[in-house]
PDB file of C-alpha atoms in Angstrom:
ATOM      1  CA  UNK A   1     -32.731 -39.363   9.595  1.00 49.00           C
ATOM      2  CA  UNK A   2     -33.566 -38.425  13.092  1.00 72.00           C
ATOM      3  CA  UNK A   3     -37.172 -39.878  13.058  1.00 93.00           C
ATOM      4  CA  UNK A   4     -36.578 -42.124  15.999  1.00 97.00           C
ATOM      5  CA  UNK A   5     -37.307 -39.507  18.753  1.00 95.00           C
ATOM      6  CA  UNK A   6     -40.366 -38.348  16.812  1.00 96.00           C
ATOM      7  CA  UNK A   7     -41.705 -41.984  16.589  1.00 97.00           C
ATOM      8  CA  UNK A   8     -41.046 -43.024  20.045  1.00 97.00           C
ATOM      9  CA  UNK A   9     -42.688 -40.059  21.458  1.00 97.00           C
ATOM     10  CA  UNK A  10     -45.603 -40.645  19.199  1.00 97.00           C
ATOM     11  CA  UNK A  11     -45.881 -44.364  20.478  1.00 98.00           C
ATOM     12  CA  UNK A  12     -45.392 -43.215  24.252  1.00 97.00           C
ATOM     13  CA  UNK A  13     -48.012 -40.616  23.794  1.00 97.00           C
ATOM     14  CA  UNK A  14     -50.524 -43.201  22.721  1.00 97.00           C
ATOM     15  CA  UNK A  15     -50.500 -44.637  26.286  1.00 96.00           C
ATOM     16  CA  UNK A  16     -51.165 -41.156  27.964  1.00 95.00           C
ATOM     17  CA  UNK A  17     -48.219 -41.269  30.046  1.00 95.00           C
ATOM     18  CA  UNK A  18     -46.249 -38.284  31.721  1.00 97.00           C
ATOM     19  CA  UNK A  19     -42.599 -39.195  31.075  1.00 98.00           C
ATOM     20  CA  UNK A  20     -39.072 -38.030  31.268  1.00 98.00           C
ATOM     21  CA  UNK A  21     -37.251 -39.473  28.214  1.00 98.00           C
ATOM     22  CA  UNK A  22     -33.332 -40.049  28.398  1.00 98.00           C
ATOM     23  CA  UNK A  23     -32.035 -40.463  25.016  1.00 96.00           C
ATOM     24  CA  UNK A  24     -28.975 -42.529  24.352  1.00 96.00           C
ATOM     25  CA  UNK A  25     -28.297 -43.379  28.002  1.00 98.00           C
ATOM     26  CA  UNK A  26     -25.194 -45.592  27.077  1.00 98.00           C
ATOM     27  CA  UNK A  27     -22.133 -43.406  26.837  1.00 97.00           C
ATOM     28  CA  UNK A  28     -18.625 -43.984  26.124  1.00 95.00           C
ATOM     29  CA  UNK A  29     -16.195 -45.113  27.410  1.00 94.00           C
ATOM     30  CA  UNK A  30     -16.965 -48.676  28.316  1.00 95.00           C
ATOM     31  CA  UNK A  31     -15.064 -49.162  31.682  1.00 94.00           C
ATOM     32  CA  UNK A  32     -14.810 -52.428  33.566  1.00 92.00           C
ATOM     33  CA  UNK A  33     -17.323 -54.080  31.147  1.00 93.00           C
ATOM     34  CA  UNK A  34     -19.839 -51.476  31.304  1.00 97.00           C
ATOM     35  CA  UNK A  35     -21.174 -48.309  29.499  1.00 98.00           C
ATOM     36  CA  UNK A  36     -20.884 -44.994  31.349  1.00 97.00           C
ATOM     37  CA  UNK A  37     -24.394 -43.724  32.135  1.00 97.00           C
ATOM     38  CA  UNK A  38     -25.460 -40.331  33.310  1.00 94.00           C
ATOM     39  CA  UNK A  39     -28.720 -41.475  34.938  1.00 98.00           C
ATOM     40  CA  UNK A  40     -31.324 -38.569  35.731  1.00 98.00           C
ATOM     41  CA  UNK A  41     -32.274 -37.586  39.300  1.00 97.00           C
ATOM     42  CA  UNK A  42     -36.019 -37.435  39.316  1.00 98.00           C
ATOM     43  CA  UNK A  43     -37.893 -35.283  42.011  1.00 97.00           C
ATOM     44  CA  UNK A  44     -39.909 -37.301  44.549  1.00 97.00           C
ATOM     45  CA  UNK A  45     -43.240 -35.528  43.488  1.00 97.00           C
ATOM     46  CA  UNK A  46     -42.848 -36.932  40.008  1.00 97.00           C
ATOM     47  CA  UNK A  47     -42.356 -40.560  41.299  1.00 98.00           C
ATOM     48  CA  UNK A  48     -45.501 -40.122  43.309  1.00 97.00           C
ATOM     49  CA  UNK A  49     -47.549 -39.725  40.177  1.00 97.00           C
ATOM     50  CA  UNK A  50     -48.989 -42.901  39.159  1.00 95.00           C
ATOM     51  CA  UNK A  51     -48.851 -41.953  35.474  1.00 96.00           C
ATOM     52  CA  UNK A  52     -45.128 -40.828  35.586  1.00 98.00           C
ATOM     53  CA  UNK A  53     -42.516 -43.124  33.925  1.00 98.00           C
ATOM     54  CA  UNK A  54     -38.728 -42.677  33.394  1.00 98.00           C
ATOM     55  CA  UNK A  55     -37.903 -43.867  29.899  1.00 98.00           C
ATOM     56  CA  UNK A  56     -34.148 -44.859  29.491  1.00 98.00           C
ATOM     57  CA  UNK A  57     -33.282 -45.236  25.754  1.00 98.00           C
ATOM     58  CA  UNK A  58     -30.255 -47.876  25.451  1.00 98.00           C
ATOM     59  CA  UNK A  59     -29.402 -47.228  21.931  1.00 97.00           C
ATOM     60  CA  UNK A  60     -26.482 -50.006  21.897  1.00 96.00           C
ATOM     61  CA  UNK A  61     -25.873 -53.569  23.032  1.00 96.00           C
ATOM     62  CA  UNK A  62     -25.932 -54.155  26.884  1.00 96.00           C
ATOM     63  CA  UNK A  63     -22.941 -55.774  28.575  1.00 95.00           C
ATOM     64  CA  UNK A  64     -23.302 -59.183  30.591  1.00 94.00           C
ATOM     65  CA  UNK A  65     -21.344 -60.667  33.518  1.00 92.00           C
ATOM     66  CA  UNK A  66     -20.909 -64.429  32.820  1.00 88.00           C
ATOM     67  CA  UNK A  67     -23.939 -64.232  30.534  1.00 86.00           C
ATOM     68  CA  UNK A  68     -26.226 -63.852  33.484  1.00 88.00           C
ATOM     69  CA  UNK A  69     -26.296 -60.523  34.763  1.00 93.00           C
ATOM     70  CA  UNK A  70     -26.968 -57.414  32.689  1.00 96.00           C
ATOM     71  CA  UNK A  71     -24.376 -54.974  34.262  1.00 96.00           C
ATOM     72  CA  UNK A  72     -26.173 -51.979  33.101  1.00 98.00           C
ATOM     73  CA  UNK A  73     -29.402 -52.771  34.478  1.00 98.00           C
ATOM     74  CA  UNK A  74     -27.670 -53.819  37.697  1.00 97.00           C
ATOM     75  CA  UNK A  75     -26.233 -50.437  37.835  1.00 98.00           C
ATOM     76  CA  UNK A  76     -29.583 -48.637  37.256  1.00 98.00           C
ATOM     77  CA  UNK A  77     -31.015 -50.742  40.109  1.00 98.00           C
ATOM     78  CA  UNK A  78     -28.502 -49.228  42.429  1.00 98.00           C
ATOM     79  CA  UNK A  79     -29.651 -45.670  41.686  1.00 97.00           C
ATOM     80  CA  UNK A  80     -33.472 -46.034  42.293  1.00 98.00           C
ATOM     81  CA  UNK A  81     -35.575 -47.691  44.804  1.00 98.00           C
ATOM     82  CA  UNK A  82     -37.326 -50.743  43.989  1.00 98.00           C
ATOM     83  CA  UNK A  83     -40.673 -49.020  43.667  1.00 98.00           C
ATOM     84  CA  UNK A  84     -39.081 -46.479  41.440  1.00 98.00           C
ATOM     85  CA  UNK A  85     -37.624 -49.268  39.286  1.00 98.00           C
ATOM     86  CA  UNK A  86     -41.310 -50.422  38.572  1.00 98.00           C
ATOM     87  CA  UNK A  87     -41.632 -46.861  36.880  1.00 98.00           C
ATOM     88  CA  UNK A  88     -38.748 -47.257  34.640  1.00 98.00           C
ATOM     89  CA  UNK A  89     -39.018 -48.208  31.053  1.00 98.00           C
ATOM     90  CA  UNK A  90     -35.763 -49.457  29.423  1.00 98.00           C
ATOM     91  CA  UNK A  91     -35.958 -49.363  25.690  1.00 98.00           C
ATOM     92  CA  UNK A  92     -33.164 -51.911  24.662  1.00 98.00           C
ATOM     93  CA  UNK A  93     -31.684 -53.462  21.473  1.00 97.00           C
ATOM     94  CA  UNK A  94     -30.830 -57.005  22.981  1.00 96.00           C
ATOM     95  CA  UNK A  95     -33.438 -59.238  21.506  1.00 92.00           C
ATOM     96  CA  UNK A  96     -33.709 -61.588  24.373  1.00 90.00           C
ATOM     97  CA  UNK A  97     -32.945 -59.177  27.250  1.00 94.00           C
ATOM     98  CA  UNK A  98     -36.669 -59.111  28.696  1.00 91.00           C
ATOM     99  CA  UNK A  99     -36.662 -62.969  28.869  1.00 90.00           C
ATOM    100  CA  UNK A 100     -33.386 -63.056  30.799  1.00 92.00           C
ATOM    101  CA  UNK A 101     -33.727 -60.005  33.067  1.00 95.00           C
ATOM    102  CA  UNK A 102     -35.347 -61.071  36.390  1.00 94.00           C
ATOM    103  CA  UNK A 103     -35.752 -57.578  38.078  1.00 97.00           C
ATOM    104  CA  UNK A 104     -38.628 -55.298  38.135  1.00 98.00           C
ATOM    105  CA  UNK A 105     -37.519 -52.629  35.660  1.00 98.00           C
ATOM    106  CA  UNK A 106     -39.642 -52.724  32.603  1.00 98.00           C
ATOM    107  CA  UNK A 107     -37.835 -53.842  29.593  1.00 98.00           C
ATOM    108  CA  UNK A 108     -39.156 -53.021  26.161  1.00 98.00           C
ATOM    109  CA  UNK A 109     -37.442 -53.846  22.888  1.00 98.00           C
ATOM    110  CA  UNK A 110     -36.927 -51.076  20.370  1.00 98.00           C
ATOM    111  CA  UNK A 111     -33.670 -51.385  18.393  1.00 98.00           C
ATOM    112  CA  UNK A 112     -33.382 -47.746  17.331  1.00 98.00           C
ATOM    113  CA  UNK A 113     -30.114 -48.565  15.494  1.00 97.00           C
ATOM    114  CA  UNK A 114     -31.875 -50.969  13.073  1.00 98.00           C
ATOM    115  CA  UNK A 115     -34.907 -48.664  12.805  1.00 98.00           C
ATOM    116  CA  UNK A 116     -32.737 -45.746  11.838  1.00 98.00           C
ATOM    117  CA  UNK A 117     -30.728 -47.853   9.401  1.00 98.00           C
ATOM    118  CA  UNK A 118     -33.692 -48.661   7.400  1.00 98.00           C
ATOM    119  CA  UNK A 119     -35.024 -45.138   7.538  1.00 98.00           C
ATOM    120  CA  UNK A 120     -31.844 -44.092   6.065  1.00 98.00           C
ATOM    121  CA  UNK A 121     -31.825 -46.860   3.366  1.00 98.00           C
ATOM    122  CA  UNK A 122     -35.004 -45.643   2.275  1.00 98.00           C
ATOM    123  CA  UNK A 123     -34.019 -42.060   2.048  1.00 97.00           C
ATOM    124  CA  UNK A 124     -30.954 -42.935  -0.080  1.00 98.00           C
ATOM    125  CA  UNK A 125     -32.270 -45.791  -1.953  1.00 98.00           C
ATOM    126  CA  UNK A 126     -31.497 -44.266  -5.444  1.00 98.00           C
ATOM    127  CA  UNK A 127     -27.571 -44.288  -4.347  1.00 98.00           C
ATOM    128  CA  UNK A 128     -27.439 -48.154  -3.539  1.00 98.00           C
ATOM    129  CA  UNK A 129     -30.286 -49.927  -5.417  1.00 97.00           C
ATOM    130  CA  UNK A 130     -28.029 -51.087  -8.148  1.00 96.00           C
ATOM    131  CA  UNK A 131     -26.346 -53.316  -5.708  1.00 96.00           C
ATOM    132  CA  UNK A 132     -28.893 -55.975  -6.413  1.00 93.00           C
ATOM    133  CA  UNK A 133     -29.208 -55.539 -10.244  1.00 86.00           C
ATOM    134  CA  UNK A 134     -28.281 -58.693 -12.139  1.00 86.00           C
ATOM    135  CA  UNK A 135     -24.653 -59.079 -12.783  1.00 87.00           C
ATOM    136  CA  UNK A 136     -21.833 -61.702 -13.274  1.00 91.00           C
ATOM    137  CA  UNK A 137     -20.576 -62.814  -9.767  1.00 96.00           C
ATOM    138  CA  UNK A 138     -16.963 -63.078  -9.010  1.00 97.00           C
ATOM    139  CA  UNK A 139     -17.262 -64.632  -5.744  1.00 98.00           C
ATOM    140  CA  UNK A 140     -19.617 -67.370  -4.011  1.00 98.00           C
ATOM    141  CA  UNK A 141     -19.723 -65.382  -0.698  1.00 98.00           C
ATOM    142  CA  UNK A 142     -18.739 -62.085   0.895  1.00 98.00           C
ATOM    143  CA  UNK A 143     -17.457 -62.058   4.382  1.00 97.00           C
ATOM    144  CA  UNK A 144     -16.853 -58.601   5.861  1.00 96.00           C
ATOM    145  CA  UNK A 145     -14.886 -58.336   9.113  1.00 94.00           C
ATOM    146  CA  UNK A 146     -14.942 -54.874  10.309  1.00 87.00           C
ATOM    147  CA  UNK A 147     -13.980 -53.859  13.937  1.00 89.00           C
ATOM    148  CA  UNK A 148     -11.543 -56.755  15.129  1.00 90.00           C
ATOM    149  CA  UNK A 149     -13.027 -59.473  17.351  1.00 94.00           C
ATOM    150  CA  UNK A 150     -11.870 -62.754  18.352  1.00 95.00           C
ATOM    151  CA  UNK A 151     -14.451 -64.607  16.259  1.00 97.00           C
ATOM    152  CA  UNK A 152     -13.876 -62.506  13.270  1.00 97.00           C
ATOM    153  CA  UNK A 153     -10.189 -63.138  13.381  1.00 96.00           C
ATOM    154  CA  UNK A 154     -10.916 -66.940  13.606  1.00 97.00           C
ATOM    155  CA  UNK A 155     -13.326 -66.723  10.695  1.00 98.00           C
ATOM    156  CA  UNK A 156     -10.610 -64.889   8.718  1.00 96.00           C
ATOM    157  CA  UNK A 157      -8.135 -67.483   9.230  1.00 96.00           C
ATOM    158  CA  UNK A 158     -10.359 -70.305   8.320  1.00 97.00           C
ATOM    159  CA  UNK A 159     -11.659 -68.711   5.190  1.00 97.00           C
ATOM    160  CA  UNK A 160      -8.754 -66.548   3.802  1.00 96.00           C
ATOM    161  CA  UNK A 161      -7.462 -69.063   1.311  1.00 96.00           C
ATOM    162  CA  UNK A 162     -10.767 -69.816  -0.237  1.00 97.00           C
ATOM    163  CA  UNK A 163     -10.568 -68.460  -3.801  1.00 96.00           C
ATOM    164  CA  UNK A 164     -14.424 -68.546  -4.200  1.00 98.00           C
ATOM    165  CA  UNK A 165     -15.000 -65.967  -1.496  1.00 98.00           C
ATOM    166  CA  UNK A 166     -13.734 -62.570  -0.657  1.00 97.00           C
ATOM    167  CA  UNK A 167     -12.899 -62.108   3.255  1.00 97.00           C
ATOM    168  CA  UNK A 168     -11.951 -58.709   4.729  1.00 94.00           C
ATOM    169  CA  UNK A 169      -9.621 -58.246   7.500  1.00 92.00           C
ATOM    170  CA  UNK A 170      -8.626 -54.770   9.042  1.00 88.00           C
ATOM    171  CA  UNK A 171      -4.968 -55.698   8.883  1.00 86.00           C
ATOM    172  CA  UNK A 172      -4.542 -58.342   6.415  1.00 86.00           C
ATOM    173  CA  UNK A 173      -7.108 -57.838   3.660  1.00 87.00           C
ATOM    174  CA  UNK A 174      -8.674 -54.350   4.010  1.00 83.00           C
ATOM    175  CA  UNK A 175     -11.039 -53.284   1.062  1.00 89.00           C
ATOM    176  CA  UNK A 176      -9.249 -50.251  -0.323  1.00 86.00           C
ATOM    177  CA  UNK A 177     -12.439 -48.490  -1.590  1.00 82.00           C
ATOM    178  CA  UNK A 178     -13.769 -48.449   1.837  1.00 85.00           C
ATOM    179  CA  UNK A 179     -10.902 -49.025   4.367  1.00 84.00           C
ATOM    180  CA  UNK A 180     -12.070 -49.690   7.903  1.00 83.00           C
ATOM    181  CA  UNK A 181      -9.879 -47.009   9.342  1.00 78.00           C
ATOM    182  CA  UNK A 182     -11.914 -44.308   7.594  1.00 84.00           C
ATOM    183  CA  UNK A 183     -15.188 -46.022   8.717  1.00 86.00           C
ATOM    184  CA  UNK A 184     -17.350 -43.203  10.567  1.00 88.00           C
ATOM    185  CA  UNK A 185     -20.351 -45.336  11.679  1.00 88.00           C
ATOM    186  CA  UNK A 186     -22.549 -44.093   8.889  1.00 95.00           C
ATOM    187  CA  UNK A 187     -23.586 -47.380   7.747  1.00 96.00           C
ATOM    188  CA  UNK A 188     -25.533 -46.512   4.750  1.00 97.00           C
ATOM    189  CA  UNK A 189     -22.731 -44.279   3.427  1.00 96.00           C
ATOM    190  CA  UNK A 190     -20.267 -47.235   3.977  1.00 95.00           C
ATOM    191  CA  UNK A 191     -22.769 -49.541   2.315  1.00 96.00           C
ATOM    192  CA  UNK A 192     -22.787 -47.322  -0.862  1.00 96.00           C
ATOM    193  CA  UNK A 193     -19.048 -47.416  -0.916  1.00 94.00           C
ATOM    194  CA  UNK A 194     -19.087 -51.300  -0.658  1.00 95.00           C
ATOM    195  CA  UNK A 195     -21.824 -51.504  -3.257  1.00 95.00           C
ATOM    196  CA  UNK A 196     -19.515 -52.933  -6.035  1.00 95.00           C
ATOM    197  CA  UNK A 197     -18.177 -55.612  -3.624  1.00 95.00           C
ATOM    198  CA  UNK A 198     -21.584 -56.754  -2.406  1.00 97.00           C
ATOM    199  CA  UNK A 199     -22.605 -56.906  -6.241  1.00 97.00           C
ATOM    200  CA  UNK A 200     -19.715 -59.021  -6.931  1.00 96.00           C
ATOM    201  CA  UNK A 201     -20.812 -61.932  -4.663  1.00 98.00           C
ATOM    202  CA  UNK A 202     -23.755 -64.338  -4.501  1.00 98.00           C
ATOM    203  CA  UNK A 203     -24.176 -64.582  -0.718  1.00 98.00           C
ATOM    204  CA  UNK A 204     -22.966 -63.253   2.573  1.00 98.00           C
ATOM    205  CA  UNK A 205     -21.231 -64.962   5.387  1.00 98.00           C
ATOM    206  CA  UNK A 206     -22.069 -62.420   8.246  1.00 98.00           C
ATOM    207  CA  UNK A 207     -19.749 -62.292  11.305  1.00 98.00           C
ATOM    208  CA  UNK A 208     -22.108 -60.449  13.692  1.00 97.00           C
ATOM    209  CA  UNK A 209     -20.917 -58.082  16.500  1.00 95.00           C
ATOM    210  CA  UNK A 210     -21.660 -60.219  19.415  1.00 95.00           C
ATOM    211  CA  UNK A 211     -20.619 -63.954  19.493  1.00 96.00           C
ATOM    212  CA  UNK A 212     -20.015 -65.155  23.102  1.00 92.00           C
ATOM    213  CA  UNK A 213     -22.014 -62.711  25.065  1.00 82.00           C
ATOM    214  CA  UNK A 214     -25.781 -63.087  25.658  1.00 75.00           C
ATOM    215  CA  UNK A 215     -28.401 -62.242  24.575  1.00 85.00           C
ATOM    216  CA  UNK A 216     -27.040 -60.584  21.427  1.00 90.00           C
ATOM    217  CA  UNK A 217     -28.246 -58.328  18.716  1.00 96.00           C
ATOM    218  CA  UNK A 218     -28.896 -58.410  14.947  1.00 97.00           C
ATOM    219  CA  UNK A 219     -26.930 -55.376  13.429  1.00 97.00           C
ATOM    220  CA  UNK A 220     -26.562 -53.624  10.071  1.00 97.00           C
ATOM    221  CA  UNK A 221     -24.302 -56.482   9.020  1.00 98.00           C
ATOM    222  CA  UNK A 222     -27.174 -58.711   8.562  1.00 98.00           C
ATOM    223  CA  UNK A 223     -29.581 -56.294   7.525  1.00 98.00           C
ATOM    224  CA  UNK A 224     -27.442 -54.945   4.672  1.00 98.00           C
ATOM    225  CA  UNK A 225     -26.845 -58.377   3.418  1.00 98.00           C
ATOM    226  CA  UNK A 226     -30.763 -58.547   3.007  1.00 98.00           C
ATOM    227  CA  UNK A 227     -30.803 -55.127   1.342  1.00 98.00           C
ATOM    228  CA  UNK A 228     -28.362 -56.566  -1.200  1.00 98.00           C
ATOM    229  CA  UNK A 229     -30.558 -59.536  -1.592  1.00 98.00           C
ATOM    230  CA  UNK A 230     -27.846 -61.779  -0.526  1.00 98.00           C
ATOM    231  CA  UNK A 231     -28.801 -65.223   1.078  1.00 98.00           C
ATOM    232  CA  UNK A 232     -26.788 -65.175   4.220  1.00 98.00           C
ATOM    233  CA  UNK A 233     -25.613 -67.329   7.165  1.00 98.00           C
ATOM    234  CA  UNK A 234     -24.594 -65.568  10.539  1.00 98.00           C
ATOM    235  CA  UNK A 235     -21.868 -66.391  12.890  1.00 98.00           C
ATOM    236  CA  UNK A 236     -22.883 -64.751  15.951  1.00 97.00           C
ATOM    237  CA  UNK A 237     -24.621 -65.448  19.353  1.00 95.00           C
ATOM    238  CA  UNK A 238     -26.218 -68.633  20.114  1.00 95.00           C
ATOM    239  CA  UNK A 239     -29.837 -68.893  18.553  1.00 95.00           C
ATOM    240  CA  UNK A 240     -29.335 -65.744  16.199  1.00 97.00           C
ATOM    241  CA  UNK A 241     -31.085 -67.514  13.374  1.00 98.00           C
ATOM    242  CA  UNK A 242     -34.051 -68.313  15.482  1.00 96.00           C
ATOM    243  CA  UNK A 243     -34.227 -64.573  16.490  1.00 96.00           C
ATOM    244  CA  UNK A 244     -33.974 -63.529  12.966  1.00 98.00           C
ATOM    245  CA  UNK A 245     -36.848 -65.528  12.063  1.00 98.00           C
ATOM    246  CA  UNK A 246     -38.816 -64.321  15.133  1.00 97.00           C
ATOM    247  CA  UNK A 247     -38.425 -60.829  13.820  1.00 97.00           C
ATOM    248  CA  UNK A 248     -39.931 -61.686  10.544  1.00 98.00           C
ATOM    249  CA  UNK A 249     -37.231 -62.509   8.243  1.00 98.00           C
ATOM    250  CA  UNK A 250     -36.622 -66.041   6.666  1.00 98.00           C
ATOM    251  CA  UNK A 251     -33.547 -68.025   7.011  1.00 98.00           C
ATOM    252  CA  UNK A 252     -31.661 -69.839   4.126  1.00 98.00           C
ATOM    253  CA  UNK A 253     -31.660 -73.519   5.270  1.00 97.00           C
ATOM    254  CA  UNK A 254     -32.023 -74.756   1.765  1.00 98.00           C
ATOM    255  CA  UNK A 255     -28.611 -73.261   1.033  1.00 98.00           C
ATOM    256  CA  UNK A 256     -26.747 -73.419   4.368  1.00 98.00           C
ATOM    257  CA  UNK A 257     -26.697 -76.100   7.067  1.00 98.00           C
ATOM    258  CA  UNK A 258     -27.903 -73.776  10.055  1.00 98.00           C
ATOM    259  CA  UNK A 259     -27.909 -76.552  12.564  1.00 98.00           C
ATOM    260  CA  UNK A 260     -24.790 -75.165  14.126  1.00 98.00           C
ATOM    261  CA  UNK A 261     -26.923 -72.187  15.611  1.00 96.00           C
ATOM    262  CA  UNK A 262     -27.787 -74.176  18.666  1.00 96.00           C
ATOM    263  CA  UNK A 263     -24.066 -75.312  19.448  1.00 97.00           C
ATOM    264  CA  UNK A 264     -22.418 -73.817  22.600  1.00 95.00           C
ATOM    265  CA  UNK A 265     -19.889 -71.070  22.223  1.00 94.00           C
ATOM    266  CA  UNK A 266     -16.606 -73.048  22.260  1.00 95.00           C
ATOM    267  CA  UNK A 267     -17.595 -75.167  19.254  1.00 97.00           C
ATOM    268  CA  UNK A 268     -20.191 -73.142  17.078  1.00 97.00           C
ATOM    269  CA  UNK A 269     -17.864 -71.110  15.048  1.00 98.00           C
ATOM    270  CA  UNK A 270     -15.810 -74.146  13.871  1.00 98.00           C
ATOM    271  CA  UNK A 271     -19.030 -76.095  13.341  1.00 98.00           C
ATOM    272  CA  UNK A 272     -20.586 -73.347  11.250  1.00 98.00           C
ATOM    273  CA  UNK A 273     -17.525 -73.311   8.925  1.00 98.00           C
ATOM    274  CA  UNK A 274     -17.104 -77.079   8.740  1.00 98.00           C
ATOM    275  CA  UNK A 275     -20.798 -77.794   7.988  1.00 98.00           C
ATOM    276  CA  UNK A 276     -20.786 -75.316   5.223  1.00 98.00           C
ATOM    277  CA  UNK A 277     -17.353 -75.217   3.758  1.00 98.00           C
ATOM    278  CA  UNK A 278     -18.076 -77.588   0.770  1.00 98.00           C
ATOM    279  CA  UNK A 279     -21.088 -75.622  -0.052  1.00 98.00           C
ATOM    280  CA  UNK A 280     -19.857 -72.176  -0.035  1.00 98.00           C
ATOM    281  CA  UNK A 281     -16.437 -72.983  -1.853  1.00 98.00           C
ATOM    282  CA  UNK A 282     -18.058 -75.251  -4.577  1.00 98.00           C
ATOM    283  CA  UNK A 283     -17.695 -74.310  -8.220  1.00 97.00           C
ATOM    284  CA  UNK A 284     -21.231 -75.175  -8.678  1.00 97.00           C
ATOM    285  CA  UNK A 285     -22.606 -72.814  -5.993  1.00 97.00           C
ATOM    286  CA  UNK A 286     -25.968 -71.522  -6.781  1.00 95.00           C
ATOM    287  CA  UNK A 287     -28.366 -69.367  -4.979  1.00 97.00           C
ATOM    288  CA  UNK A 288     -31.212 -69.286  -7.422  1.00 97.00           C
ATOM    289  CA  UNK A 289     -33.207 -71.657  -5.435  1.00 98.00           C
ATOM    290  CA  UNK A 290     -33.716 -68.946  -2.837  1.00 98.00           C
ATOM    291  CA  UNK A 291     -34.211 -66.008  -5.251  1.00 97.00           C
ATOM    292  CA  UNK A 292     -38.005 -65.559  -4.097  1.00 98.00           C
ATOM    293  CA  UNK A 293     -37.026 -65.864  -0.534  1.00 98.00           C
ATOM    294  CA  UNK A 294     -34.256 -63.091  -1.089  1.00 98.00           C
ATOM    295  CA  UNK A 295     -37.074 -60.808  -2.562  1.00 98.00           C
ATOM    296  CA  UNK A 296     -39.418 -61.471   0.236  1.00 98.00           C
ATOM    297  CA  UNK A 297     -36.742 -60.550   2.888  1.00 98.00           C
ATOM    298  CA  UNK A 298     -35.813 -57.557   0.977  1.00 98.00           C
ATOM    299  CA  UNK A 299     -39.502 -56.419   0.683  1.00 98.00           C
ATOM    300  CA  UNK A 300     -39.934 -57.151   4.448  1.00 98.00           C
ATOM    301  CA  UNK A 301     -36.999 -55.056   5.344  1.00 98.00           C
ATOM    302  CA  UNK A 302     -37.859 -51.979   3.144  1.00 98.00           C
ATOM    303  CA  UNK A 303     -41.567 -51.979   3.687  1.00 98.00           C
ATOM    304  CA  UNK A 304     -42.452 -53.727   7.043  1.00 98.00           C
ATOM    305  CA  UNK A 305     -39.467 -53.890   9.352  1.00 98.00           C
ATOM    306  CA  UNK A 306     -39.946 -50.574  10.845  1.00 98.00           C
ATOM    307  CA  UNK A 307     -43.541 -51.150  11.477  1.00 98.00           C
ATOM    308  CA  UNK A 308     -42.792 -54.358  13.035  1.00 98.00           C
ATOM    309  CA  UNK A 309     -40.366 -52.899  15.437  1.00 98.00           C
ATOM    310  CA  UNK A 310     -43.095 -50.347  16.433  1.00 98.00           C
ATOM    311  CA  UNK A 311     -45.643 -52.943  16.861  1.00 98.00           C
ATOM    312  CA  UNK A 312     -43.465 -55.108  18.996  1.00 98.00           C
ATOM    313  CA  UNK A 313     -42.752 -52.216  21.195  1.00 98.00           C
ATOM    314  CA  UNK A 314     -46.480 -51.144  21.500  1.00 98.00           C
ATOM    315  CA  UNK A 315     -47.426 -54.734  22.450  1.00 97.00           C
ATOM    316  CA  UNK A 316     -44.632 -54.886  25.120  1.00 97.00           C
ATOM    317  CA  UNK A 317     -45.542 -51.452  26.493  1.00 98.00           C
ATOM    318  CA  UNK A 318     -49.214 -52.357  26.619  1.00 97.00           C
ATOM    319  CA  UNK A 319     -48.001 -55.271  28.958  1.00 96.00           C
ATOM    320  CA  UNK A 320     -45.991 -53.213  31.404  1.00 95.00           C
ATOM    321  CA  UNK A 321     -48.154 -50.097  31.625  1.00 93.00           C
ATOM    322  CA  UNK A 322     -50.784 -50.683  34.160  1.00 74.00           C
TER     323      UNK A 322
END
């Protein structure tokens, strides 16, 4: 682990910049709907250098006011002049941020959380590779609900009585081999603990971290389903499946009805369950039709996804560095 800093420095150095790098600028606690940020004070002589850039690494999701204003970027704008803002590069996770933000700070997508997850999956492959070996399946689907969120509670209540699925809930149905109370944010170590549970199911219903807030992120919850070679459907922010496809993965519309992806927040979750409940609870549920697709998604995750993140960042950097 720890290769992100080395990789991002390598990429930034390709552009011949003189820069100051602020790692993990988003700090706890989140107060009044915004991460705490310790923003650096840069001497005037550095700003005057046309080749200087301030790099702010946002390692987690950003917060939004009314799904229109990114509050962290708004706070950064208050700390620097407009001319200085044009020399700031904001490395972010949120996948549609640069299309929604209308200011002059330069937004470049680099989901370091996902990049580091795959780095660690590769490093510990021998410890979890048995998750996708052929085995008799006990459940049609697995639905893991970690940190309590409103949409996860709703999914739990809608699916809790379905005998062909295993649905976790921190309070009502925790998984004893990996209780959420002992989760320490080491996602690969947690995946190894959950290995037998993933192995017992044919597919995953992924309740992603972001539901109603935009623009949203794709987290380890989806990526670990791919690592387990599970066909999956996501209950997350609007258009999440479109964003998954834009980042190189294939969706499973031959198994799931994913038309709910475009529905507004108030109705999307119920529609997702109603449109797929008959399929995912059927005694004849079969994912063999998507076996080759699951292999392609797995291969892309393990062999190409990190490079695709880097390539997208390089392209976006080339567009904002003049």
